[in-house]
Short mmCIF file of C-alpha atoms and ligand atoms in Angstrom, two decimals:
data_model
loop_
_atom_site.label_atom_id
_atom_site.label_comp_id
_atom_site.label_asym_id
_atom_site.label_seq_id
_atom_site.Cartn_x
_atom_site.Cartn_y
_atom_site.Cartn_z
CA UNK F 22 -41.79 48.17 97.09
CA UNK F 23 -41.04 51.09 98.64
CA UNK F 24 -39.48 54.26 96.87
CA UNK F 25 -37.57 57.36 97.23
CA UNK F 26 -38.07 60.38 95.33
CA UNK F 27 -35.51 62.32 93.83
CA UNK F 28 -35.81 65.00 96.35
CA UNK F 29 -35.55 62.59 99.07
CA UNK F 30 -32.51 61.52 97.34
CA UNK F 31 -30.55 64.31 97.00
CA UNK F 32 -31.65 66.16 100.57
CA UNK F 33 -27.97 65.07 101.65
CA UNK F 34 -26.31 66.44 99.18
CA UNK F 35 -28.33 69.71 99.24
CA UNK F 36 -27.65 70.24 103.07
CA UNK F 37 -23.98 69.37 102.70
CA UNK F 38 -23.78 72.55 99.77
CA UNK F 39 -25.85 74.80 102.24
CA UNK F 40 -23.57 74.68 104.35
CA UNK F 41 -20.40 75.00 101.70
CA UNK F 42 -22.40 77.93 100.45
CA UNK F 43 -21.45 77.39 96.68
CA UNK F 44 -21.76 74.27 94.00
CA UNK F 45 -18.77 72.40 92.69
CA UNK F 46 -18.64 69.98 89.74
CA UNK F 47 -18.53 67.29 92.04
CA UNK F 48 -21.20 68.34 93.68
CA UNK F 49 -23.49 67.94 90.41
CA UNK F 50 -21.70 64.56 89.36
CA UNK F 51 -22.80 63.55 92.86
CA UNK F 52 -26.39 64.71 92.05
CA UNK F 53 -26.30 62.46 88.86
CA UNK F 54 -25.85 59.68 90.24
CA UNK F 55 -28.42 59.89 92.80
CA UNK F 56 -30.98 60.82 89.35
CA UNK F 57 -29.60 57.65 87.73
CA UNK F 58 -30.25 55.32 90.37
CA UNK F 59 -33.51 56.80 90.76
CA UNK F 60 -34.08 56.19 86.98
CA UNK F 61 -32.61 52.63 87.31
CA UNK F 62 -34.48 51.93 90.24
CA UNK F 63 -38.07 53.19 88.00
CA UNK F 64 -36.60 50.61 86.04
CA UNK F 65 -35.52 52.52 83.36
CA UNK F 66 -33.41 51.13 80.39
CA UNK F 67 -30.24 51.36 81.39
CA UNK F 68 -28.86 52.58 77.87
CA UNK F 69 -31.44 55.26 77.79
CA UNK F 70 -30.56 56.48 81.47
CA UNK F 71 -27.07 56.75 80.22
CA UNK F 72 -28.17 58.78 77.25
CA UNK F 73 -30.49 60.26 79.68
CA UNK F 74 -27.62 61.30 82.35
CA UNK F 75 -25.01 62.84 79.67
CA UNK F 76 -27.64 65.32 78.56
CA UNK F 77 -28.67 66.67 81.38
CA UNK F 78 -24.91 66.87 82.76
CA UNK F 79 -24.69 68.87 79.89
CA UNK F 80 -27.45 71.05 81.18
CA UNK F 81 -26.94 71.23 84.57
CA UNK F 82 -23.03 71.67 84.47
CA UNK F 83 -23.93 75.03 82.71
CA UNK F 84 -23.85 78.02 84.85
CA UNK F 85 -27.82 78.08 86.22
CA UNK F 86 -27.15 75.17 88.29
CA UNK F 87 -23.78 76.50 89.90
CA UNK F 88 -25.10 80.08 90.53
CA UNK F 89 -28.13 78.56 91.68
CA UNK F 90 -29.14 79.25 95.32
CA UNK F 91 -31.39 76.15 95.41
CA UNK F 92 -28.98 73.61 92.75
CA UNK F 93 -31.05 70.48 93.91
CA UNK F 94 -34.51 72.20 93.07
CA UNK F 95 -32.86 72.88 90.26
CA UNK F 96 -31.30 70.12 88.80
CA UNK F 97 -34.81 68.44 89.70
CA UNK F 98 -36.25 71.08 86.99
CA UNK F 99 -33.95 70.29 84.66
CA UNK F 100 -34.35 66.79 85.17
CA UNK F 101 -37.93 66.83 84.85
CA UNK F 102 -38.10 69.07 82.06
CA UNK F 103 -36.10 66.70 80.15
CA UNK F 104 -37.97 63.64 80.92
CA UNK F 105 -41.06 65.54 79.82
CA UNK F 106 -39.45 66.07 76.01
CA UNK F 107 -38.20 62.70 75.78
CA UNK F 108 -41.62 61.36 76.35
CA UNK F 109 -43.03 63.49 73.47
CA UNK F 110 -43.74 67.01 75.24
CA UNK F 111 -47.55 66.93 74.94
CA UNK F 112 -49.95 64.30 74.56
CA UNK F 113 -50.73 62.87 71.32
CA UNK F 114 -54.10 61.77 69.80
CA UNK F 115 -55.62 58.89 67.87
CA UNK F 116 -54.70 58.77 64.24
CA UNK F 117 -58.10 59.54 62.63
CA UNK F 118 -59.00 58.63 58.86
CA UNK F 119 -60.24 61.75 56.78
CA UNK F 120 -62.62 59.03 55.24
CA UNK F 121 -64.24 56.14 57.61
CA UNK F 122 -63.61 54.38 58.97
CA UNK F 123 -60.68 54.86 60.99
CA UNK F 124 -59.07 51.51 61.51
CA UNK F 125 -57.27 50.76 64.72
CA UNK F 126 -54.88 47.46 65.13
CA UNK F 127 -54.39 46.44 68.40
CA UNK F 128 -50.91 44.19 68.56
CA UNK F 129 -49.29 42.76 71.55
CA UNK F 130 -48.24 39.78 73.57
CA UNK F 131 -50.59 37.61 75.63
CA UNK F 132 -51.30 39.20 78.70
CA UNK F 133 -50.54 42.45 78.07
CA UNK F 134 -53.97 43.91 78.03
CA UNK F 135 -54.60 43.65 74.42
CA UNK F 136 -57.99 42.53 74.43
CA UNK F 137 -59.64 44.87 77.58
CA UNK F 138 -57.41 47.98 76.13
CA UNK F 139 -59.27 47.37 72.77
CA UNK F 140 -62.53 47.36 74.57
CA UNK F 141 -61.23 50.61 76.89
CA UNK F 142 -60.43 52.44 73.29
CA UNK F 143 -63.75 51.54 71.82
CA UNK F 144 -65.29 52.79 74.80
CA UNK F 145 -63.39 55.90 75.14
CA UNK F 146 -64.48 56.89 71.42
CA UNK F 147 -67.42 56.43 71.76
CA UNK F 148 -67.74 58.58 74.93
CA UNK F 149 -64.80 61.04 74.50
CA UNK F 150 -64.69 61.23 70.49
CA UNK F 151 -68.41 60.91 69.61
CA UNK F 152 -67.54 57.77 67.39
CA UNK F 153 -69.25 54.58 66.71
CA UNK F 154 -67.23 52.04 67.18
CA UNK F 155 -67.20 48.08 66.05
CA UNK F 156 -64.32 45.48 67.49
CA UNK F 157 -63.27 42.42 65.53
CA UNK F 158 -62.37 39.14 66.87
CA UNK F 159 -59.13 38.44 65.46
CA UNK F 160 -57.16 37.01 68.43
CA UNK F 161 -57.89 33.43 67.27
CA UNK F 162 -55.62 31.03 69.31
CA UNK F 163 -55.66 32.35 72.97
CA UNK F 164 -59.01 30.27 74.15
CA UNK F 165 -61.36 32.35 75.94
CA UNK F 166 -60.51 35.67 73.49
CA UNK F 167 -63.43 35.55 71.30
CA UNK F 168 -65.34 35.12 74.22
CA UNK F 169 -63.84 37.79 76.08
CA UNK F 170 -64.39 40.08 73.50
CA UNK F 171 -67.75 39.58 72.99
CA UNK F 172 -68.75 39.94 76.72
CA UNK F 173 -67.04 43.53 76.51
CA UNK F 174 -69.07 44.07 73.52
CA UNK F 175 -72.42 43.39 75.33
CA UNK F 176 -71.34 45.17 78.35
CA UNK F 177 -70.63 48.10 76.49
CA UNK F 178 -73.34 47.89 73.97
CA UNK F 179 -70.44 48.20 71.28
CA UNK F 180 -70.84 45.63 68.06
CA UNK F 181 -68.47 42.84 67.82
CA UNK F 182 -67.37 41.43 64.78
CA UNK F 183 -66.93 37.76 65.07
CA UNK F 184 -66.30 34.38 62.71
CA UNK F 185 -65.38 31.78 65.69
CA UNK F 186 -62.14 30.42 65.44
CA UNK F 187 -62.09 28.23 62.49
CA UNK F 188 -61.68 31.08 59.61
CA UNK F 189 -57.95 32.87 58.47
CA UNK F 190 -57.73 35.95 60.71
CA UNK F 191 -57.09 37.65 57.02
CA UNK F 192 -60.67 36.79 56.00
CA UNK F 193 -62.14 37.56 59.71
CA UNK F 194 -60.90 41.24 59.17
CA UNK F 195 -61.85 41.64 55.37
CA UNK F 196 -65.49 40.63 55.97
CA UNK F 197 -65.34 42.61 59.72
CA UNK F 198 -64.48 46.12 57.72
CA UNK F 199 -66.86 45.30 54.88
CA UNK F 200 -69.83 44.74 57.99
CA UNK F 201 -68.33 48.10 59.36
CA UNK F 202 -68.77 50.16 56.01
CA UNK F 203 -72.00 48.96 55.50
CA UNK F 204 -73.32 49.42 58.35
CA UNK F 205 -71.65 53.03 58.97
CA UNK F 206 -69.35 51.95 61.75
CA UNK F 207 -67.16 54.82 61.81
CA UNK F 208 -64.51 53.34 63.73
CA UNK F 209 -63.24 49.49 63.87
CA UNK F 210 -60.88 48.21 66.40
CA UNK F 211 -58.70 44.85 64.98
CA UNK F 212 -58.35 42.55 68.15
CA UNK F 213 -55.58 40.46 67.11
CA UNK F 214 -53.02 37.11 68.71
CA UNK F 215 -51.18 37.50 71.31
CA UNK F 216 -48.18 35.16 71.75
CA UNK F 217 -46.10 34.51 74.92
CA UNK F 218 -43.38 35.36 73.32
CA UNK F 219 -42.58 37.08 69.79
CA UNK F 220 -42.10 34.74 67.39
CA UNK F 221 -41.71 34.52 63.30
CA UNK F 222 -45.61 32.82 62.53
CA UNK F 223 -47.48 35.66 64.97
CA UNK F 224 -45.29 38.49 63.06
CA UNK F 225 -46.17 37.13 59.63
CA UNK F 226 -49.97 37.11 60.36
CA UNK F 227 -49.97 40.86 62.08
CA UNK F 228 -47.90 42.01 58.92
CA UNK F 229 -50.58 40.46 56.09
CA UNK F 230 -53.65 41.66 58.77
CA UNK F 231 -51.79 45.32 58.64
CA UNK F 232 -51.92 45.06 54.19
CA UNK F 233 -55.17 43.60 54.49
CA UNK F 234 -56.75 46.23 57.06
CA UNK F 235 -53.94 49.19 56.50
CA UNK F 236 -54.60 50.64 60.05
CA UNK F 237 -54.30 54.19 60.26
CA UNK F 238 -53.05 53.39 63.76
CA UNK F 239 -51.22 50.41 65.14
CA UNK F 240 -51.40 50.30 68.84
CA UNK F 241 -48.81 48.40 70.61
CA UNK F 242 -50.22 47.29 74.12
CA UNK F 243 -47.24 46.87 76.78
CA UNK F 244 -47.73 45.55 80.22
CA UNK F 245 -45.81 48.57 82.34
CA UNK F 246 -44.98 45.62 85.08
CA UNK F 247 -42.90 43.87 82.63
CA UNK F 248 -39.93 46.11 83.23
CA UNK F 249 -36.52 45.93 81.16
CA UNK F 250 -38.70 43.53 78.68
CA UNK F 251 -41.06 46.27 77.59
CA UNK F 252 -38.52 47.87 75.99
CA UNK F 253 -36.97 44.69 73.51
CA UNK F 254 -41.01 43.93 72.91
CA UNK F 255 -41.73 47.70 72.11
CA UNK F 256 -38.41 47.81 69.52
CA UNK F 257 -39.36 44.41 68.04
CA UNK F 258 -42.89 45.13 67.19
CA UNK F 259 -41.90 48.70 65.84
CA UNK F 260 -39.46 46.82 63.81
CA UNK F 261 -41.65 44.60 61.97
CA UNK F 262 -44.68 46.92 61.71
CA UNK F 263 -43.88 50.55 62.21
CA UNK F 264 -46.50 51.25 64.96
CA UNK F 265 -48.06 54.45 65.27
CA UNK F 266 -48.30 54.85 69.10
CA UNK F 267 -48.44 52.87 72.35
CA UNK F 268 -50.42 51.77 75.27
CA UNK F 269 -49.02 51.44 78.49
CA UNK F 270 -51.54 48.96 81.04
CA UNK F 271 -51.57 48.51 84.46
CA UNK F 272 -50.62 51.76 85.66
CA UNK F 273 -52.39 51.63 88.60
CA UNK F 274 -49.86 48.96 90.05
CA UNK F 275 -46.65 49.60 91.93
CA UNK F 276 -44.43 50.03 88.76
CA UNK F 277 -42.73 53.34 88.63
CA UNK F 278 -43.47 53.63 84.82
CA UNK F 279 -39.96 53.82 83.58
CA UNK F 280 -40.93 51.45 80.68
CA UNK F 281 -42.75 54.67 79.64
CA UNK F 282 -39.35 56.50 79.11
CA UNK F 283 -37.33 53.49 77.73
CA UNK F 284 -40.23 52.38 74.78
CA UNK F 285 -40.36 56.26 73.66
CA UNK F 286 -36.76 57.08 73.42
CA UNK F 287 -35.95 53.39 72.24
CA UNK F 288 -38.92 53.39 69.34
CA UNK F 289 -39.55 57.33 69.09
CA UNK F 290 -43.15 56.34 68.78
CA UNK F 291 -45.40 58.24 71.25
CA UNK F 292 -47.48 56.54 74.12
CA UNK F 293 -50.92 57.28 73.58
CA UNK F 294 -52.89 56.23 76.25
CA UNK F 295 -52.29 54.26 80.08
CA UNK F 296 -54.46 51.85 81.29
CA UNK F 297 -55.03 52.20 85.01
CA UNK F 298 -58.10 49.83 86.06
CA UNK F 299 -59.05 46.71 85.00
CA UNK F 300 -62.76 48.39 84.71
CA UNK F 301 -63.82 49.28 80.89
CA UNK F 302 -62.90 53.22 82.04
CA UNK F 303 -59.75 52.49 82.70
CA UNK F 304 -58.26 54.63 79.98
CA UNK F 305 -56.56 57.83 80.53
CA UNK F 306 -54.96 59.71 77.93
CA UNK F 307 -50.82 59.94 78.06
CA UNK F 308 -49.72 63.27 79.92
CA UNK F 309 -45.31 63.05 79.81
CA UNK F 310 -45.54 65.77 82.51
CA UNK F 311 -47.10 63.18 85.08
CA UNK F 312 -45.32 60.45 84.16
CA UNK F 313 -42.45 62.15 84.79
CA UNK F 314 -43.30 62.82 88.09
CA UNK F 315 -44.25 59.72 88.93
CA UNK F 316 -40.93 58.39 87.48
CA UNK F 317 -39.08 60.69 89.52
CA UNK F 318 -41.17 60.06 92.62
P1 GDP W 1569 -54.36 40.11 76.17
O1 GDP W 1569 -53.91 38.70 76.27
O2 GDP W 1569 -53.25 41.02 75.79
O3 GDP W 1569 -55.58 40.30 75.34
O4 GDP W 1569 -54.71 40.55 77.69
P2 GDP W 1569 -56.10 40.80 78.42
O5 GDP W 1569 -56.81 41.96 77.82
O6 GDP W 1569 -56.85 39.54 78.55
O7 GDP W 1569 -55.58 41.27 79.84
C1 GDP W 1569 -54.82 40.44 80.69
C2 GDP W 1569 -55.17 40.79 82.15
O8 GDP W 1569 -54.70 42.08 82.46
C3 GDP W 1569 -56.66 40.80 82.43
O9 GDP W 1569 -56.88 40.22 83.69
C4 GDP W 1569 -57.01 42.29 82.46
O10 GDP W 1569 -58.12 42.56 83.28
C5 GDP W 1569 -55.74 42.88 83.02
N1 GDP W 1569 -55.53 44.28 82.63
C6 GDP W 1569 -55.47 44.84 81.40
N2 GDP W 1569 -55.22 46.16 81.48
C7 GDP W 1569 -55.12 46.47 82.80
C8 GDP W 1569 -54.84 47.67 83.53
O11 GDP W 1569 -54.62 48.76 82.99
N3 GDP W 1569 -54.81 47.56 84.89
C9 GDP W 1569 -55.03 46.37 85.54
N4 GDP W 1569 -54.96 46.34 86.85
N5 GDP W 1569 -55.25 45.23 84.88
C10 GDP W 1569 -55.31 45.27 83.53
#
C-alpha cells in the first residue's frame, strides 16, 4: 500500500499560503484534516486521533503557527512533537527485580508473536543486559508451542523449562521458578496460551499464573498488522491484568504503526520493545521519536 507523508500532504496547502503571504484559521483547520487522515490512514484509533487533533489545534492555532513563515513545517513540528509525548517521550526499560530473579510474563493472542518475542527478549538479555535467562513452556494448548519453544532454546543455547502438556500451567510455572532459583537463573521468561480470541477460561488461567509467578513485568505481545483490533486487545488485557509494558511485532511489514499510538494513549502503558524480523535478533528497543516518523510518513 502505498503512502503519503504528511509533508506530501499538506504541499498544497503550503503553496496556496505562499502565495497569500499570511495564515488564516482556515488555513490550519485545513492542515488538520490533512494530519487526521494521515493518522487514520496509519490506522490510528479513530477516538485517539480525535483526542489527538483537538490538542494540537490547540497548539497550532496559537500565535507560532500564524506568524510562522514556514506554518506547514511547523505544524509538522508540532505534530510530531506531540506524537512523541503521547507515546511516552523516551524509551522505557525492562522492569528488573532488586532480588532474582526477575520474572517476565509474556501474554497475548495466538499469532501475535508471543512465543518468538519471548525467545527475542531472552536473547536480548542475555546479550544487551548481561543476564541469564531461562523460558518456561506454559503455552499448553496451541500444538507445536512446546516444541517451538524448545527449538529457540537450543538455537540460542538458552534453558527451557518444560513439563509437556499434560500438567496445570500453575504447577509448570511453580516448579519452572523453583529450577530457575536453584540453578541461579537470573531471569525467567513465562511463555504462556494464546487464544484466537480473548475469552473468560484463557483470562482466568493468565490471572492465577500472574499470583502464582507475580511478574515484575507483564508483556503484552500485539501483532502491529492487526490494526483497529490492537487497540480493544491491548485495553482488554490491561484490564484484567494491569500489564507493565508492550511489544509491538512485525514492524518490519507495511503497517504504518499507528497501533503504536492507539495501545499507549488507550492503556497508558508504555511499548517496550518492536519486533522487526522473524530472526531471534529481531528486537529493537521502542524509540516514540521514530515511530512517530514513521507514523507520519
Ligand atoms: P504466538 O502464537 O503468539 O506464540 O506467535 P508466534 O511466536 O508463533 O509467531 C507467529 C508468527 O509470527 C511466526 O511465524 C513468527 O515467526 C512471526 N513473527 C513474530 N514476530 C515477528 C516479527 O516481528 N516480524 C515478522 N516478520 N514475523 C514475526
Amino acid at each position: 500500500m502505498a503512502f503519503e507523508g504528511l509533508g506530501g500532504r499538506l504541499q498544497d496547502i503550503m503553496d496556496r499560503i505562499k502565495g497569500k503571504g499570511k495564515v488564516t484559521e482556515q488555513d490550519i483547520k485545513e492542515m488538520m484534516r490533512e494530519v487526521r487522515l494521515a493518522l487514520l490512514e496509519a490506522d490510528v484509533n479513530f477516538k485517539v486521533v480525535r483526542q489527538f487533533i483537538k490538542d494540537v489545534s490547540e497548539r497550532a492555532n496559537g500565535a507560532d503557527v500564524m506568524k510562522s513563515l514556514t506554518p506547514g513545517q511547523q505544524v509538522i513540528k508540532i505534530v510530531q512533537e506531540e506524537l512523541t509525548s503521547l507515546m511516552g517521550g523516551e524509551n522505557s526499560k525492562i522492569n528488573m527485580s532488586q532480588k532474582p530473579p526477575t520474572v517476565i510474563m509474556m501474554v497475548g493472542l495466538q499469532g501475535a508473536g508471543k512465543t518468538t518475542t519471548a525467545g527475542k527478549l531472552a536473547l536480548l538479555l542475555r546479550k544487551s543486559y548481561n543476564k541469564k535467562p531461562m523460558l518456561i513452556a506454559g503455552d499448553i494448548y496451541r500444538p507445536a508451542a512446546i516444541d517451538q519453544l524448545e527449538t529457540i532454546g537450543k538455537q540460542l543455547d538458552i534453558p527451557v523449562y518444560s513439563m509437556g502438556d499434560k500438567e496445570r500451567v500453575e504447577t509448570i510455572v511453580e516448579n519452572g521458578l523453583k529450577y530457575a532459583r536453584e540453578n541461579h537463573l537470573d531471569t525467567v521468561i513465562i511463555d504462556t496460551a494464546g487464544r484466537l480470541h480473548i475469552d473468560e477460561d484463557l483470562m482466568n488461567e493468565l490471572k492465577n499464573v500472574k499470583e502464582i509467578a507475580k511478574p515484575n513485568e507483564i508483556m503484552l505481545v500485539v501483532d502491529s498488522m492487526t490494526g483497529q483490533d490492537a487497540v480493544n486487545v491491548a485495553e482488554s488485557f490491561n484490564n484484567l491484568l494491569d500489564i507493565t509494558g508492550v511489544t509491538l511485532t512485525k514492524l518490519d511489514g507495511d503497517t504504518r504503526g499507528g497501533a503504536a499510538l492507539s495501545i499507549r494513549s488507550v492503556t497508558e502503558k508504555p511499548i517496550k520493545f518492536i519486533g522487526v524480523s522473524e530472526k531471534m535478533d529481531g528486537l529493537e528497543a521502542f524509540h516514540p521519536e521514530r515511530m512517530a516518523s514513521r507514523i507520519l510518513g
